[in-house]
Tab-separated table of C-alpha atoms in Angstrom:
chain	number	residue	atom	x	y	z
Z	1120	MET	CA	-9.547	-67.754	71.123
Z	1121	LEU	CA	-8.606	-70.326	73.787
Z	1122	ALA	CA	-5.373	-68.445	74.442
Z	1123	TYR	CA	-7.405	-65.278	74.979
Z	1124	VAL	CA	-9.713	-67.047	77.448
Z	1125	ALA	CA	-6.716	-68.499	79.323
Z	1126	LYS	CA	-5.168	-65.027	79.509
Z	1127	SER	CA	-8.481	-63.628	80.786
Z	1128	ILE	CA	-8.623	-66.254	83.527
Z	1129	ALA	CA	-5.035	-65.556	84.567
Z	1130	THR	CA	-5.750	-61.836	84.673
Z	1131	ILE	CA	-8.792	-62.115	86.902
Z	1132	LEU	CA	-6.988	-64.480	89.244
Z	1133	LEU	CA	-4.123	-62.011	89.543
Z	1134	CYS	CA	-6.471	-59.094	90.149
Z	1135	CYS	CA	-8.531	-60.800	92.843
Z	1136	TYR	CA	-5.748	-62.762	94.507
Z	1137	CYS	CA	-5.972	-63.104	98.257
Z	1138	THR	CA	-4.175	-65.324	100.705
Z	1139	MET	CA	-5.711	-67.628	103.285
Z	1140	GLY	CA	-7.510	-65.521	105.897
Z	1141	LEU	CA	-10.004	-62.684	105.611
Z	1142	ILE	CA	-11.190	-60.787	102.549
Z	1143	ALA	CA	-13.505	-57.784	102.422
Z	1144	GLN	CA	-14.102	-57.532	98.705
Z	1145	ASN	CA	-16.882	-58.626	96.393
Z	1146	LEU	CA	-17.690	-62.317	96.871
Z	1147	VAL	CA	-19.295	-62.649	93.415
Z	1148	PRO	CA	-17.054	-64.016	90.638
Z	1149	ASN	CA	-17.183	-62.304	87.236
Z	1150	ALA	CA	-19.541	-59.816	88.844
Z	1151	SER	CA	-20.071	-57.675	85.732
Z	1152	PHE	CA	-20.140	-60.614	83.291
Z	1153	GLU	CA	-17.141	-59.330	81.330
Z	1154	ASP	CA	-15.228	-62.629	81.162
Z	1155	VAL	CA	-16.678	-64.670	78.316
Z	1156	ASN	CA	-17.206	-68.428	78.449
Z	1157	ILE	CA	-16.590	-70.427	75.275
Z	1158	CYS	CA	-19.181	-73.163	75.619
Z	1159	THR	CA	-18.271	-76.831	75.413
Z	1160	GLU	CA	-21.197	-77.814	73.210
Z	1161	TYR	CA	-20.859	-75.304	70.351
Z	1162	THR	CA	-17.471	-73.632	71.001
Z	1163	ALA	CA	-19.336	-70.311	71.012
Z	1164	PRO	CA	-19.138	-67.195	73.261
Z	1165	CYS	CA	-22.687	-67.670	74.481
Z	1166	ALA	CA	-22.515	-66.980	78.225
Z	1167	PRO	CA	-20.409	-65.369	80.950
Z	1168	SER	CA	-17.739	-67.361	82.749
Z	1169	ALA	CA	-18.667	-68.655	86.231
Z	1170	TRP	CA	-22.438	-68.248	85.621
Z	1171	LEU	CA	-24.822	-71.061	84.685
Z	1172	SER	CA	-28.528	-71.280	83.904
Z	1173	VAL	CA	-30.690	-73.414	86.197
Z	1174	ALA	CA	-32.455	-75.092	83.239
Z	1175	PRO	CA	-29.788	-74.931	80.487
Z	1176	GLU	CA	-31.401	-77.527	78.234
Z	1177	VAL	CA	-34.687	-75.628	77.916
Z	1178	ALA	CA	-34.241	-71.984	79.032
Z	1179	ARG	CA	-31.018	-70.011	79.180
Z	1180	MET	CA	-29.962	-66.473	79.991
Z	1181	LYS	CA	-29.395	-64.072	77.104
Z	1182	TYR	CA	-25.855	-62.722	77.059
Z	1183	LEU	CA	-25.721	-59.316	75.398
Z	1184	CYS	CA	-22.980	-57.042	74.098
Z	1185	ASN	CA	-24.893	-54.311	72.260
Z	1186	GLY	CA	-23.304	-51.113	73.549
Z	1187	THR	CA	-25.775	-50.319	76.335
Z	1188	ALA	CA	-23.987	-52.032	79.245
Z	1189	LEU	CA	-23.219	-49.676	82.117
Z	1190	HIS	CA	-19.921	-51.261	83.163
Z	1191	GLY	CA	-17.816	-52.738	80.356
Z	1192	GLN	CA	-19.435	-54.430	77.366
Z	1193	HIS	CA	-21.728	-57.154	78.695
Z	1194	TYR	CA	-24.917	-57.728	80.637
Z	1195	VAL	CA	-27.408	-60.574	80.996
Z	1196	ASN	CA	-31.134	-60.753	80.310
Z	1197	LEU	CA	-33.441	-63.152	82.200
Z	1198	LEU	CA	-37.070	-63.983	81.458
Z	1199	LEU	CA	-39.047	-63.173	84.613
Z	1200	GLU	CA	-42.311	-64.715	83.446
Z	1201	GLY	CA	-43.904	-65.684	80.176
Z	1202	LYS	CA	-46.865	-63.817	78.771
Z	1203	GLU	CA	-49.044	-66.880	78.215
Z	1204	ASN	CA	-47.444	-68.980	80.951
Z	1205	PRO	CA	-46.539	-66.957	84.084
Z	1206	ASP	CA	-44.769	-70.039	85.484
Z	1207	LEU	CA	-42.071	-69.753	82.776
Z	1208	ARG	CA	-38.831	-68.461	84.332
Z	1209	VAL	CA	-35.083	-68.209	83.705
Z	1210	TYR	CA	-32.669	-68.291	86.645
Z	1211	ILE	CA	-28.899	-67.917	86.728
Z	1212	GLN	CA	-26.485	-69.052	89.418
Z	1213	THR	CA	-22.877	-69.053	90.517
Z	1214	ARG	CA	-20.731	-70.183	93.396
Z	1215	LEU	CA	-19.467	-67.454	95.702
Z	1216	ARG	CA	-15.735	-66.910	96.069
Z	1217	CYS	CA	-16.153	-67.361	99.832
Z	1218	SER	CA	-19.053	-68.611	101.940
Z	1219	LEU	CA	-21.614	-66.389	103.645
Z	1220	GLU	CA	-21.436	-66.753	107.415
Z	1221	LYS	CA	-24.644	-67.199	109.377
Z	1222	GLY	CA	-25.635	-64.054	111.296
Z	1223	LYS	CA	-23.210	-61.787	109.443
Z	1224	LYS	CA	-24.305	-58.665	107.538
Z	1225	TYR	CA	-23.643	-58.262	103.819
Z	1226	ARG	CA	-24.208	-55.331	101.479
Z	1227	ILE	CA	-26.040	-56.494	98.332
Z	1228	ARG	CA	-25.759	-54.153	95.349
Z	1229	ILE	CA	-27.137	-54.763	91.884
Z	1230	TYR	CA	-27.191	-52.594	88.757
Z	1231	MET	CA	-30.310	-53.616	86.887
Z	1232	ASN	CA	-33.474	-52.710	85.056
Z	1233	THR	CA	-36.617	-54.542	84.025
Z	1234	ASP	CA	-38.592	-54.535	80.806
Z	1235	ASN	CA	-42.397	-54.801	80.963
Z	1236	TYR	CA	-42.198	-55.775	84.628
Z	1237	PRO	CA	-41.982	-54.128	88.085
Z	1238	LEU	CA	-38.450	-53.200	89.144
Z	1239	ARG	CA	-37.467	-56.156	91.330
Z	1240	ALA	CA	-35.084	-59.106	91.452
Z	1241	GLY	CA	-35.035	-62.103	93.771
Z	1242	ILE	CA	-31.821	-63.588	95.156
Z	1243	ARG	CA	-31.465	-66.945	96.869
Z	1244	PHE	CA	-28.367	-68.063	98.762
Z	1245	ASP	CA	-27.948	-71.843	98.827
Z	1246	THR	CA	-25.424	-74.586	99.526
Z	1247	ALA	CA	-25.178	-76.155	96.053
Z	1248	PHE	CA	-25.939	-75.608	92.391
Z	1249	VAL	CA	-29.581	-76.141	91.426
Z	1250	PHE	CA	-30.466	-77.672	88.055
Z	1251	SER	CA	-33.830	-78.461	86.502
Z	1252	GLN	CA	-35.229	-79.960	83.310
Z	1253	HIS	CA	-38.087	-77.445	83.438
Z	1254	ALA	CA	-38.152	-73.659	83.003
Z	1255	SER	CA	-40.660	-73.166	85.794
Z	1256	CYS	CA	-40.792	-71.277	89.088
Z	1257	LEU	CA	-38.474	-72.756	91.701
Z	1258	THR	CA	-40.225	-74.012	94.819
Z	1259	ALA	CA	-37.471	-72.754	97.132
Z	1260	PRO	CA	-38.059	-69.129	98.223
Z	1261	ALA	CA	-35.795	-66.131	97.694
Z	1262	SER	CA	-33.485	-65.165	100.550
Z	1263	LEU	CA	-34.188	-61.517	99.752
Z	1264	GLU	CA	-35.734	-59.377	97.041
Z	1265	LEU	CA	-34.519	-55.988	95.850
Z	1266	ASN	CA	-37.207	-53.666	94.495
Z	1267	GLU	CA	-37.969	-50.024	93.744
Z	1268	ASN	CA	-37.734	-49.156	97.459
Z	1269	ASP	CA	-34.030	-50.068	97.336
Z	1270	VAL	CA	-33.102	-47.749	94.433
Z	1271	GLN	CA	-30.079	-45.563	95.267
Z	1272	LYS	CA	-29.219	-44.137	91.828
Z	1273	LYS	CA	-30.495	-43.913	88.288
Z	1274	LEU	CA	-27.843	-43.879	85.574
Z	1275	PHE	CA	-27.812	-43.888	81.773
Z	1276	ARG	CA	-25.731	-45.435	79.029
Z	1277	LEU	CA	-26.678	-44.335	75.502
Z	1278	ASN	CA	-30.134	-43.302	76.752
Z	1279	HIS	CA	-30.585	-46.748	78.296
Z	1280	PRO	CA	-31.529	-46.433	82.004
Z	1281	TRP	CA	-29.905	-48.487	84.759
Z	1282	TYR	CA	-30.812	-48.485	88.443
Z	1283	MET	CA	-28.472	-49.164	91.346
Z	1284	LEU	CA	-30.368	-51.085	94.036
Z	1285	GLU	CA	-28.803	-51.793	97.412
Z	1286	LYS	CA	-29.767	-53.295	100.752
Z	1287	THR	CA	-28.297	-55.064	103.771
Z	1288	TYR	CA	-28.823	-58.807	104.180
Z	1289	VAL	CA	-28.226	-60.797	107.354
Z	1290	ALA	CA	-27.272	-64.355	106.411
Z	1291	THR	CA	-29.728	-66.872	107.861
Z	1292	GLN	CA	-27.393	-69.789	107.127
Z	1293	THR	CA	-23.967	-70.592	105.810
Z	1294	ALA	CA	-24.223	-70.382	102.021
Z	1295	THR	CA	-21.861	-71.050	99.135
Z	1296	HIS	CA	-24.021	-70.409	96.047
Z	1297	MET	CA	-26.273	-67.644	94.737
Z	1298	LEU	CA	-29.277	-67.776	92.374
Z	1299	ILE	CA	-30.994	-64.784	90.733
Z	1300	GLY	CA	-34.454	-64.580	89.156
Z	1301	ASN	CA	-38.148	-64.298	89.932
Z	1302	PHE	CA	-39.090	-66.445	92.939
Z	1303	ARG	CA	-42.634	-65.122	93.347
Z	1304	ALA	CA	-45.415	-67.637	92.823
Z	1305	PRO	CA	-46.958	-67.320	89.362
Z	1306	GLN	CA	-50.238	-65.438	89.172
Z	1307	LYS	CA	-52.357	-65.479	86.043
Z	1308	LYS	CA	-53.497	-61.964	85.167
Z	1309	GLU	CA	-57.184	-61.534	84.421
Z	1310	GLY	CA	-58.594	-59.837	81.359
Z	1311	ALA	CA	-57.261	-59.180	77.880
Z	1312	GLY	CA	-53.563	-59.653	77.332
Z	1313	GLY	CA	-53.046	-62.193	80.117
Z	1314	GLY	CA	-49.732	-61.774	81.923
Z	1315	TYR	CA	-46.803	-59.438	81.430
Z	1316	ASN	CA	-45.633	-59.075	77.849
Z	1317	ASN	CA	-42.102	-60.458	77.513
Z	1318	ALA	CA	-41.109	-59.598	81.101
Z	1319	GLN	CA	-37.317	-59.284	81.323
Z	1320	LEU	CA	-34.706	-58.668	84.017
Z	1321	LEU	CA	-31.513	-56.964	82.814
Z	1322	ILE	CA	-28.475	-57.243	85.110
Z	1323	ASP	CA	-25.279	-55.268	84.488
Z	1324	SER	CA	-23.354	-56.216	87.635
Z	1325	ILE	CA	-23.846	-57.466	91.191
Z	1326	SER	CA	-21.831	-57.425	94.395
Z	1327	VAL	CA	-22.052	-59.131	97.773
Z	1328	THR	CA	-19.679	-57.519	100.275
Z	1329	PRO	CA	-19.254	-58.044	104.045
Z	1330	GLU	CA	-20.341	-54.900	105.906
Z	1331	GLU	CA	-17.949	-55.351	108.790
Z	1332	GLY	CA	-14.467	-56.806	108.518
Z	1333	GLY	CA	-13.639	-59.594	106.131
Z	1334	THR	CA	-14.961	-63.047	105.396
Z	1335	ALA	CA	-13.207	-66.243	106.424
Z	1336	CYS	CA	-12.078	-67.798	103.201
Z	1337	GLY	CA	-10.227	-70.957	102.329
Z	1338	ASN	CA	-8.968	-70.789	98.753
Z	1339	PRO	CA	-11.002	-68.370	96.602
Z	1340	ASP	CA	-8.543	-68.712	93.709
Z	1341	SER	CA	-9.290	-72.439	93.517
Z	1342	THR	CA	-13.024	-71.736	93.514
Z	1343	ILE	CA	-12.727	-69.307	90.603
Z	1344	MET	CA	-10.503	-71.672	88.636
Z	1345	LEU	CA	-13.042	-74.481	88.993
Z	1346	LEU	CA	-15.892	-72.180	87.929
Z	1347	TYR	CA	-14.032	-70.988	84.838
Z	1348	LYS	CA	-13.049	-74.543	83.948
Z	1349	GLU	CA	-16.703	-75.632	83.737
Z	1350	ARG	CA	-17.771	-74.573	80.233
Z	1351	HIS	CA	-21.063	-76.425	79.643
Z	1352	ARG	CA	-23.886	-73.976	78.986
Z	1353	HIS	CA	-26.484	-75.916	76.950
Z	1354	THR	CA	-26.593	-79.122	79.009
Z	1355	ILE	CA	-26.518	-79.833	82.722
Z	1356	PRO	CA	-22.850	-80.321	83.674
Z	1357	GLU	CA	-22.316	-83.840	84.971
Z	1358	ALA	CA	-19.496	-82.608	87.195
Z	1359	LEU	CA	-21.977	-80.467	89.142
Z	1360	ILE	CA	-24.800	-82.974	89.682
Z	1361	ALA	CA	-25.064	-85.801	92.160
Z	1362	ALA	CA	-22.795	-88.757	91.423
Z	1363	GLY	CA	-24.554	-91.624	89.672
Z	1364	ASP	CA	-27.523	-89.528	88.538
Z	1365	LEU	CA	-27.491	-90.616	84.893
Z	1366	ILE	CA	-31.158	-90.108	84.126
Z	1367	HIS	CA	-32.148	-86.806	82.523
Z	1368	ARG	CA	-35.901	-86.393	83.036
Z	1369	LEU	CA	-37.171	-84.446	80.064
Z	1370	ASP	CA	-40.810	-83.888	80.941
Z	1371	GLY	CA	-42.358	-85.635	83.908
Z	1372	ALA	CA	-45.896	-84.731	82.836
Z	1373	ALA	CA	-45.513	-86.501	79.474
Z	1374	GLY	CA	-43.471	-89.278	81.070
Z	1375	CYS	CA	-40.081	-89.487	79.362
Z	1376	ASP	CA	-36.688	-90.396	80.754
Z	1377	THR	CA	-33.389	-90.171	78.899
Z	1378	ILE	CA	-30.489	-92.310	80.090
Z	1379	ILE	CA	-26.976	-91.475	78.895
Z	1380	LEU	CA	-25.068	-94.697	78.147
Z	1381	LYS	CA	-21.348	-94.151	77.591
Z	1382	ASP	CA	-18.634	-96.480	76.317
Z	1383	ASP	CA	-18.221	-98.059	79.765
Z	1384	LEU	CA	-21.785	-99.420	79.622
Z	1385	PHE	CA	-20.654	-103.039	79.447
Z	1386	THR	CA	-18.288	-104.922	81.734
Z	1387	ALA	CA	-14.861	-105.918	80.395
Z	1388	ASP	CA	-16.119	-109.310	79.142
Z	1389	LYS	CA	-19.100	-107.644	77.354
Z	1390	THR	CA	-21.520	-110.111	78.989
Z	1391	SER	CA	-23.294	-107.789	81.420
Z	1392	LEU	CA	-23.949	-104.147	82.242
Z	1393	ASN	CA	-21.885	-102.148	84.705
Z	1394	ASP	CA	-23.778	-101.638	87.952
Z	1395	ARG	CA	-23.810	-97.833	87.596
Z	1396	TYR	CA	-26.003	-98.198	84.496
Z	1397	LYS	CA	-28.051	-101.317	85.239
Z	1398	GLN	CA	-29.935	-99.845	88.183
Z	1399	GLN	CA	-30.755	-96.675	86.256
Z	1400	ILE	CA	-32.058	-98.633	83.260
Z	1401	ASP	CA	-34.116	-100.965	85.458
Z	1402	ASP	CA	-35.678	-98.032	87.312
Z	1403	ALA	CA	-36.662	-96.270	84.089
Z	1404	LEU	CA	-38.090	-99.384	82.422
Z	1405	ASN	CA	-40.003	-100.431	85.545
Z	1406	ARG	CA	-41.501	-96.949	85.799
Z	1407	TYR	CA	-43.248	-97.436	82.447
Z	1408	ARG	CA	-43.683	-101.202	82.400
Z	1409	GLY	CA	-47.060	-102.154	80.926
Z	1410	ASN	CA	-47.631	-98.622	79.700
Z	1411	ARG	CA	-44.624	-97.940	77.532
Z	1412	ALA	CA	-44.084	-97.011	73.913
Z	1413	ARG	CA	-41.160	-98.323	71.890
Z	1414	ILE	CA	-37.792	-97.620	73.486
Z	1415	LEU	CA	-35.766	-95.167	71.413
Z	1416	LEU	CA	-32.015	-95.874	71.171
Z	1417	ILE	CA	-29.982	-93.084	69.549
Z	1418	GLY	CA	-26.282	-93.674	68.983
Z	1419	TYR	CA	-23.656	-90.940	68.609
Z	1420	ALA	CA	-20.019	-91.306	67.547
Z	1421	TRP	CA	-17.307	-88.643	67.647
Z	1422	GLN	CA	-14.294	-90.240	66.026
Z	1423	ALA	CA	-11.648	-88.696	63.768
Z	1424	ALA	CA	-13.206	-90.162	60.640
Z	1425	SER	CA	-15.778	-89.408	57.945
Z	1426	GLU	CA	-19.386	-88.486	58.689
Z	1427	GLU	CA	-20.559	-91.759	57.135
Z	1428	TYR	CA	-18.169	-93.808	59.262
Z	1429	ASN	CA	-19.383	-92.108	62.445
Z	1430	ARG	CA	-22.989	-92.662	61.410
Z	1431	ILE	CA	-22.381	-96.401	60.935
Z	1432	VAL	CA	-20.463	-96.716	64.219
Z	1433	SER	CA	-23.175	-94.830	66.108
Z	1434	ALA	CA	-25.876	-97.125	64.723
Z	1435	ASP	CA	-23.812	-100.159	65.749
Z	1436	LYS	CA	-23.563	-98.779	69.289
Z	1437	ALA	CA	-27.341	-98.463	69.520
Z	1438	LYS	CA	-27.821	-101.974	68.062
Z	1439	ALA	CA	-25.425	-103.415	70.643
Z	1440	VAL	CA	-27.631	-102.087	73.445
Z	1441	ALA	CA	-30.755	-103.533	71.791
Z	1442	ASN	CA	-29.024	-106.910	71.324
Z	1443	TYR	CA	-28.152	-107.065	74.988
Z	1444	MET	CA	-31.700	-106.200	76.066
Z	1445	VAL	CA	-33.168	-108.823	73.716
Z	1446	TYR	CA	-30.826	-111.708	74.544
Z	1447	ASN	CA	-30.363	-111.016	78.260
Z	1448	GLU	CA	-33.423	-109.153	79.536
Z	1449	GLY	CA	-36.249	-110.780	77.570
Z	1450	TYR	CA	-37.145	-107.905	75.260
Z	1451	SER	CA	-38.070	-108.156	71.594
Z	1452	PHE	CA	-36.451	-106.203	68.766
Z	1453	ASP	CA	-39.939	-104.807	68.156
Z	1454	ASP	CA	-39.606	-102.991	71.489
Z	1455	PHE	CA	-36.878	-100.736	70.088
Z	1456	GLU	CA	-36.483	-97.986	67.553
Z	1457	ILE	CA	-32.802	-97.631	66.641
Z	1458	ARG	CA	-31.053	-94.610	65.143
Z	1459	GLY	CA	-27.450	-93.733	64.370
Z	1460	GLU	CA	-26.921	-89.948	64.403
Z	1461	GLY	CA	-23.137	-89.992	63.953
Z	1462	ARG	CA	-21.111	-86.908	64.797
Z	1463	THR	CA	-23.989	-84.617	65.866
Z	1464	ASN	CA	-25.685	-83.189	68.963
Z	1465	PRO	CA	-22.715	-82.903	71.353
Z	1466	ARG	CA	-23.407	-83.056	75.078
Z	1467	TYR	CA	-19.786	-82.699	76.128
Z	1468	ASP	CA	-16.608	-80.906	75.102
Z	1469	THR	CA	-15.931	-81.132	71.361
Z	1470	ALA	CA	-12.303	-79.984	71.528
Z	1471	GLY	CA	-9.220	-82.201	71.613
Z	1472	GLY	CA	-9.251	-85.556	73.354
Z	1473	ALA	CA	-12.369	-84.691	75.331
Z	1474	ALA	CA	-14.498	-85.051	72.188
Z	1475	GLY	CA	-14.637	-88.802	72.806
Z	1476	GLU	CA	-16.985	-88.177	75.725
Z	1477	ASN	CA	-19.685	-87.659	73.092
Z	1478	ASN	CA	-19.484	-91.344	72.094
Z	1479	ARG	CA	-22.706	-92.534	73.679
Z	1480	VAL	CA	-26.151	-94.062	73.293
Z	1481	GLU	CA	-29.195	-92.196	74.579
Z	1482	MET	CA	-32.013	-94.491	75.718
Z	1483	ILE	CA	-35.314	-92.601	75.708
Z	1484	VAL	CA	-38.239	-94.297	77.451
Z	1485	CYS	CA	-41.682	-92.691	77.203
Z	1486	ARG	CA	-45.283	-93.486	77.913
Z	1487	PRO	CA	-47.304	-93.735	74.669
Z	1488	PRO	CA	-47.909	-92.204	72.284
Z	1489	LEU	CA	-44.305	-91.680	71.174
Z	1490	ILE	CA	-44.575	-89.285	68.238
Z	1491	LYS	CA	-41.306	-88.517	66.501
Z	1492	ASP	CA	-42.341	-84.968	65.737
Z	1493	THR	CA	-42.867	-84.248	69.429
Z	1494	LEU	CA	-39.382	-85.310	70.495
Z	1495	PRO	CA	-37.077	-82.421	71.412
Z	1496	THR	CA	-35.412	-81.009	68.310
Z	1497	LYS	CA	-31.653	-81.389	68.458
Z	1498	LEU	CA	-29.356	-79.104	66.545
Z	1499	ILE	CA	-26.178	-80.074	64.754
Z	1500	ALA	CA	-23.061	-78.274	65.956
Z	1501	HIS	CA	-21.938	-76.418	62.834
Z	1502	HIS	CA	-18.428	-75.064	62.497
Z	1503	PRO	CA	-18.269	-71.256	62.833
Z	1504	ASP	CA	-18.168	-69.091	59.716
Z	1505	THR	CA	-16.008	-65.977	59.397
Z	1506	LEU	CA	-16.746	-62.834	57.411
Z	1507	VAL	CA	-13.709	-60.634	56.763
Z	1508	ILE	CA	-13.972	-56.846	56.526
Z	1509	PRO	CA	-10.795	-55.668	54.785
Z	1510	ASP	CA	-8.741	-52.598	55.572
Z	1511	ILE	CA	-10.059	-50.819	52.480
Z	1512	LEU	CA	-13.484	-50.372	54.096
Z	1513	PHE	CA	-11.908	-48.017	56.670
Z	1514	LYS	CA	-10.433	-44.601	56.127
Z	1515	PHE	CA	-6.632	-44.619	56.037
Z	1516	ASN	CA	-5.052	-45.356	59.439
Z	1517	SER	CA	-8.418	-44.695	61.086
Z	1518	SER	CA	-11.242	-46.542	62.820
Z	1519	GLU	CA	-13.846	-44.613	60.822
Z	1520	LEU	CA	-15.685	-46.637	58.208
Z	1521	ASN	CA	-15.565	-45.348	54.644
Z	1522	ARG	CA	-19.084	-44.151	53.853
Z	1523	ASN	CA	-18.454	-44.581	50.120
Z	1524	LEU	CA	-18.144	-48.326	50.670
Z	1525	TYR	CA	-21.230	-48.893	52.845
Z	1526	GLY	CA	-22.688	-50.941	49.980
Z	1527	SER	CA	-19.950	-53.533	50.448
Z	1528	LEU	CA	-20.647	-53.628	54.187
Z	1529	ASP	CA	-24.363	-54.041	53.568
Z	1530	SER	CA	-23.630	-57.036	51.337
Z	1531	LEU	CA	-21.720	-58.666	54.201
Z	1532	MET	CA	-24.521	-57.888	56.664
Z	1533	LYS	CA	-26.984	-59.742	54.424
Z	1534	LYS	CA	-24.905	-62.919	54.776
Z	1535	ILE	CA	-25.549	-63.063	58.536
Z	1536	PRO	CA	-28.604	-65.174	59.511
Z	1537	ARG	CA	-31.339	-63.352	61.416
Z	1538	ASP	CA	-33.366	-66.275	62.738
Z	1539	GLY	CA	-32.016	-66.219	66.299
Z	1540	SER	CA	-29.849	-69.296	65.759
Z	1541	ILE	CA	-26.477	-67.514	65.865
Z	1542	GLN	CA	-24.105	-65.636	68.119
Z	1543	LEU	CA	-21.502	-63.195	66.852
Z	1544	GLN	CA	-17.988	-62.215	67.817
Z	1545	VAL	CA	-16.209	-59.190	66.314
Z	1546	ASN	CA	-12.389	-59.264	66.246
Z	1547	GLY	CA	-10.218	-56.325	65.139
Z	1548	HIS	CA	-6.705	-56.953	63.743
Z	1549	THR	CA	-3.779	-54.816	62.525
Z	1550	ASP	CA	-0.385	-55.370	60.916
Z	1551	ASN	CA	2.827	-54.906	62.924
Z	1552	ALA	CA	3.512	-51.316	61.864
Z	1553	GLY	CA	3.428	-48.978	64.856
Z	1554	THR	CA	3.682	-49.787	68.546
Z	1555	SER	CA	1.867	-52.698	70.135
Z	1556	ALA	CA	-0.193	-50.310	72.286
Z	1557	TYR	CA	-1.261	-48.275	69.249
Z	1558	ASN	CA	-2.221	-51.413	67.321
Z	1559	ASN	CA	-4.238	-52.796	70.227
Z	1560	THR	CA	-6.156	-49.517	70.503
Z	1561	LEU	CA	-6.753	-49.199	66.738
Z	1562	SER	CA	-7.929	-52.809	66.402
Z	1563	MET	CA	-10.404	-52.355	69.277
Z	1564	LYS	CA	-11.731	-49.107	67.821
Z	1565	ARG	CA	-12.229	-50.747	64.424
Z	1566	ALA	CA	-13.990	-53.728	66.007
Z	1567	ASN	CA	-16.299	-51.344	67.886
Z	1568	ALA	CA	-16.999	-49.396	64.683
Z	1569	VAL	CA	-18.087	-52.552	62.895
Z	1570	ALA	CA	-20.145	-53.655	65.917
Z	1571	SER	CA	-21.923	-50.288	65.951
Z	1572	TYR	CA	-22.706	-50.666	62.247
Z	1573	MET	CA	-24.098	-54.140	62.928
Z	1574	GLN	CA	-26.273	-52.765	65.731
Z	1575	GLU	CA	-27.710	-50.185	63.353
Z	1576	HIS	CA	-28.633	-53.051	61.034
Z	1577	GLY	CA	-30.510	-55.050	63.692
Z	1578	LEU	CA	-27.741	-57.437	64.745
Z	1579	GLY	CA	-26.879	-55.884	68.119
Z	1580	ASN	CA	-28.582	-58.530	70.252
Z	1581	ASP	CA	-26.616	-61.314	68.530
Z	1582	ILE	CA	-23.181	-59.858	69.403
Z	1583	ARG	CA	-21.535	-61.608	72.340
Z	1584	GLN	CA	-17.959	-60.349	72.280
Z	1585	ILE	CA	-15.910	-57.496	70.789
Z	1586	ILE	CA	-12.116	-57.901	70.860
Z	1587	GLY	CA	-9.123	-55.867	69.733
Z	1588	VAL	CA	-6.351	-58.360	68.982
Z	1589	GLY	CA	-3.831	-55.887	67.598
Z	1590	GLU	CA	-0.976	-57.420	65.600
Z	1591	HIS	CA	-0.957	-60.759	67.432
Z	1592	GLN	CA	-2.972	-62.962	65.035
Z	1593	PRO	CA	-1.606	-62.348	61.523
Z	1594	VAL	CA	-2.930	-64.356	58.594
Z	1595	ALA	CA	-0.053	-63.377	56.318
Z	1596	ASP	CA	3.623	-62.386	56.456
Z	1597	ASN	CA	4.085	-58.771	57.568
Z	1598	GLN	CA	7.279	-58.544	55.502
Z	1599	SER	CA	5.336	-57.646	52.345
Z	1600	ALA	CA	2.859	-54.879	51.604
Z	1601	GLU	CA	0.279	-57.460	50.492
Z	1602	GLY	CA	0.722	-59.420	53.712
Z	1603	ARG	CA	0.297	-56.318	55.854
Z	1604	ARG	CA	-2.827	-55.397	53.901
Z	1605	ARG	CA	-4.371	-58.818	54.595
Z	1606	ASN	CA	-3.557	-58.555	58.293
Z	1607	ARG	CA	-5.394	-55.217	58.621
Z	1608	ARG	CA	-8.932	-56.573	58.954
Z	1609	VAL	CA	-11.998	-57.034	61.143
Z	1610	GLU	CA	-13.503	-60.506	61.428
Z	1611	ILE	CA	-17.138	-61.279	62.192
Z	1612	ILE	CA	-17.256	-64.845	63.518
Z	1613	ILE	CA	-20.678	-66.506	63.233
Z	1614	PHE	CA	-21.342	-69.236	65.797
Z	1615	TYR	CA	-24.341	-71.450	65.126
Z	1616	SER	CA	-25.862	-72.246	68.485
Z	1617	PRO	CA	-29.223	-71.766	70.220
Z	1618	ASP	CA	-29.493	-68.797	72.575
């Protein structure tokens, strides 16, 4: 999987390579969402590379691969406003390959549609990434809005309509980033039914192109590499927020702050706190002083050891923080509730040496009442499961499924959860008989056949990626007939992660 992602990155860099100077091509990276990000938190294909949600911890884009995309396999789905709460929004954002220049004209083109909502999409050009702990309407206005007056074409894919909207935009400032969503102020609809029912914005691709000449550009390849390297999709990436901002405000109205305390919390002699943490802790505690519930300390440990060992170590980490606060800052042990959650709830990369970043204590400070059941539910990062569809379920040397064996396929379909907690990847494989080109084509066709069958059985919106691997990932020796039989397969990989 990681090798495939690395190859994908190399390919896009090769295709869009440009030297220092002027470029006149699309400034939007991964413009049709075809390059798939494997998220840090759950190692799942849950979002497109180079694109991030504004409020990833509470409201994320839906990343779809259900056969109705106009260009390629993928498109994204954004909530434009909630039915009961019109202030509920989902925004996505990316960094442009090159900056917009003030006063210059750009052609904005977007292939899109809406569901239960007027045909329109807001775009804001900015100078930095924007992140929020709340899925509410952004206060900053849109730079422009495309609507039904900008429709140039109507196209179809499998009876699914797409509209090409286009207009010219004159940049009002130098800008490096782009956000997409609904920037209109929320308006509560009167009468029965309230607001729009499940209002959605579907985006297949987007381009921002200079109308005249090229755009001065430093190093677009470096920009793309940095975007693809950032793989967080369920938490706000620390690398993209202001330095020293360690507090994650969960809900200002209820009054809760979460402070992330890593292994460098204490100074080398273990007698005091490092300055980068002390000020943050003091600010949070002073904010609720005199009107504060018990302070919740949750320890996490990600060491190469048993679950029980990590649970014990994580509890010890949380106790160490409480001990310091009691013996150095005048608190009582009664002021704290201590938990050790062990190897669960990753905030950072879980692969390789980076997994150690998840060793931490989260200090949660709230105004009363602090009710355990009202705390945000955190999910355990389960390892993916794999269902294998053997060669026998296909007709000989064909991508057509054997209708006589649909019962076996149905049994596999029933093993896939349908509660919205999963994301699916479909991989086709062959043995090494035949040419590499033939095997790549056959494996992709078989993967698509299985994906189509899954869509017919209500799993289409959970599919995130369909890949034809060909002969390159054998599970057995191709020297024997039995080995070749095992290598001819389609795998359905089930990732357990919130969407």
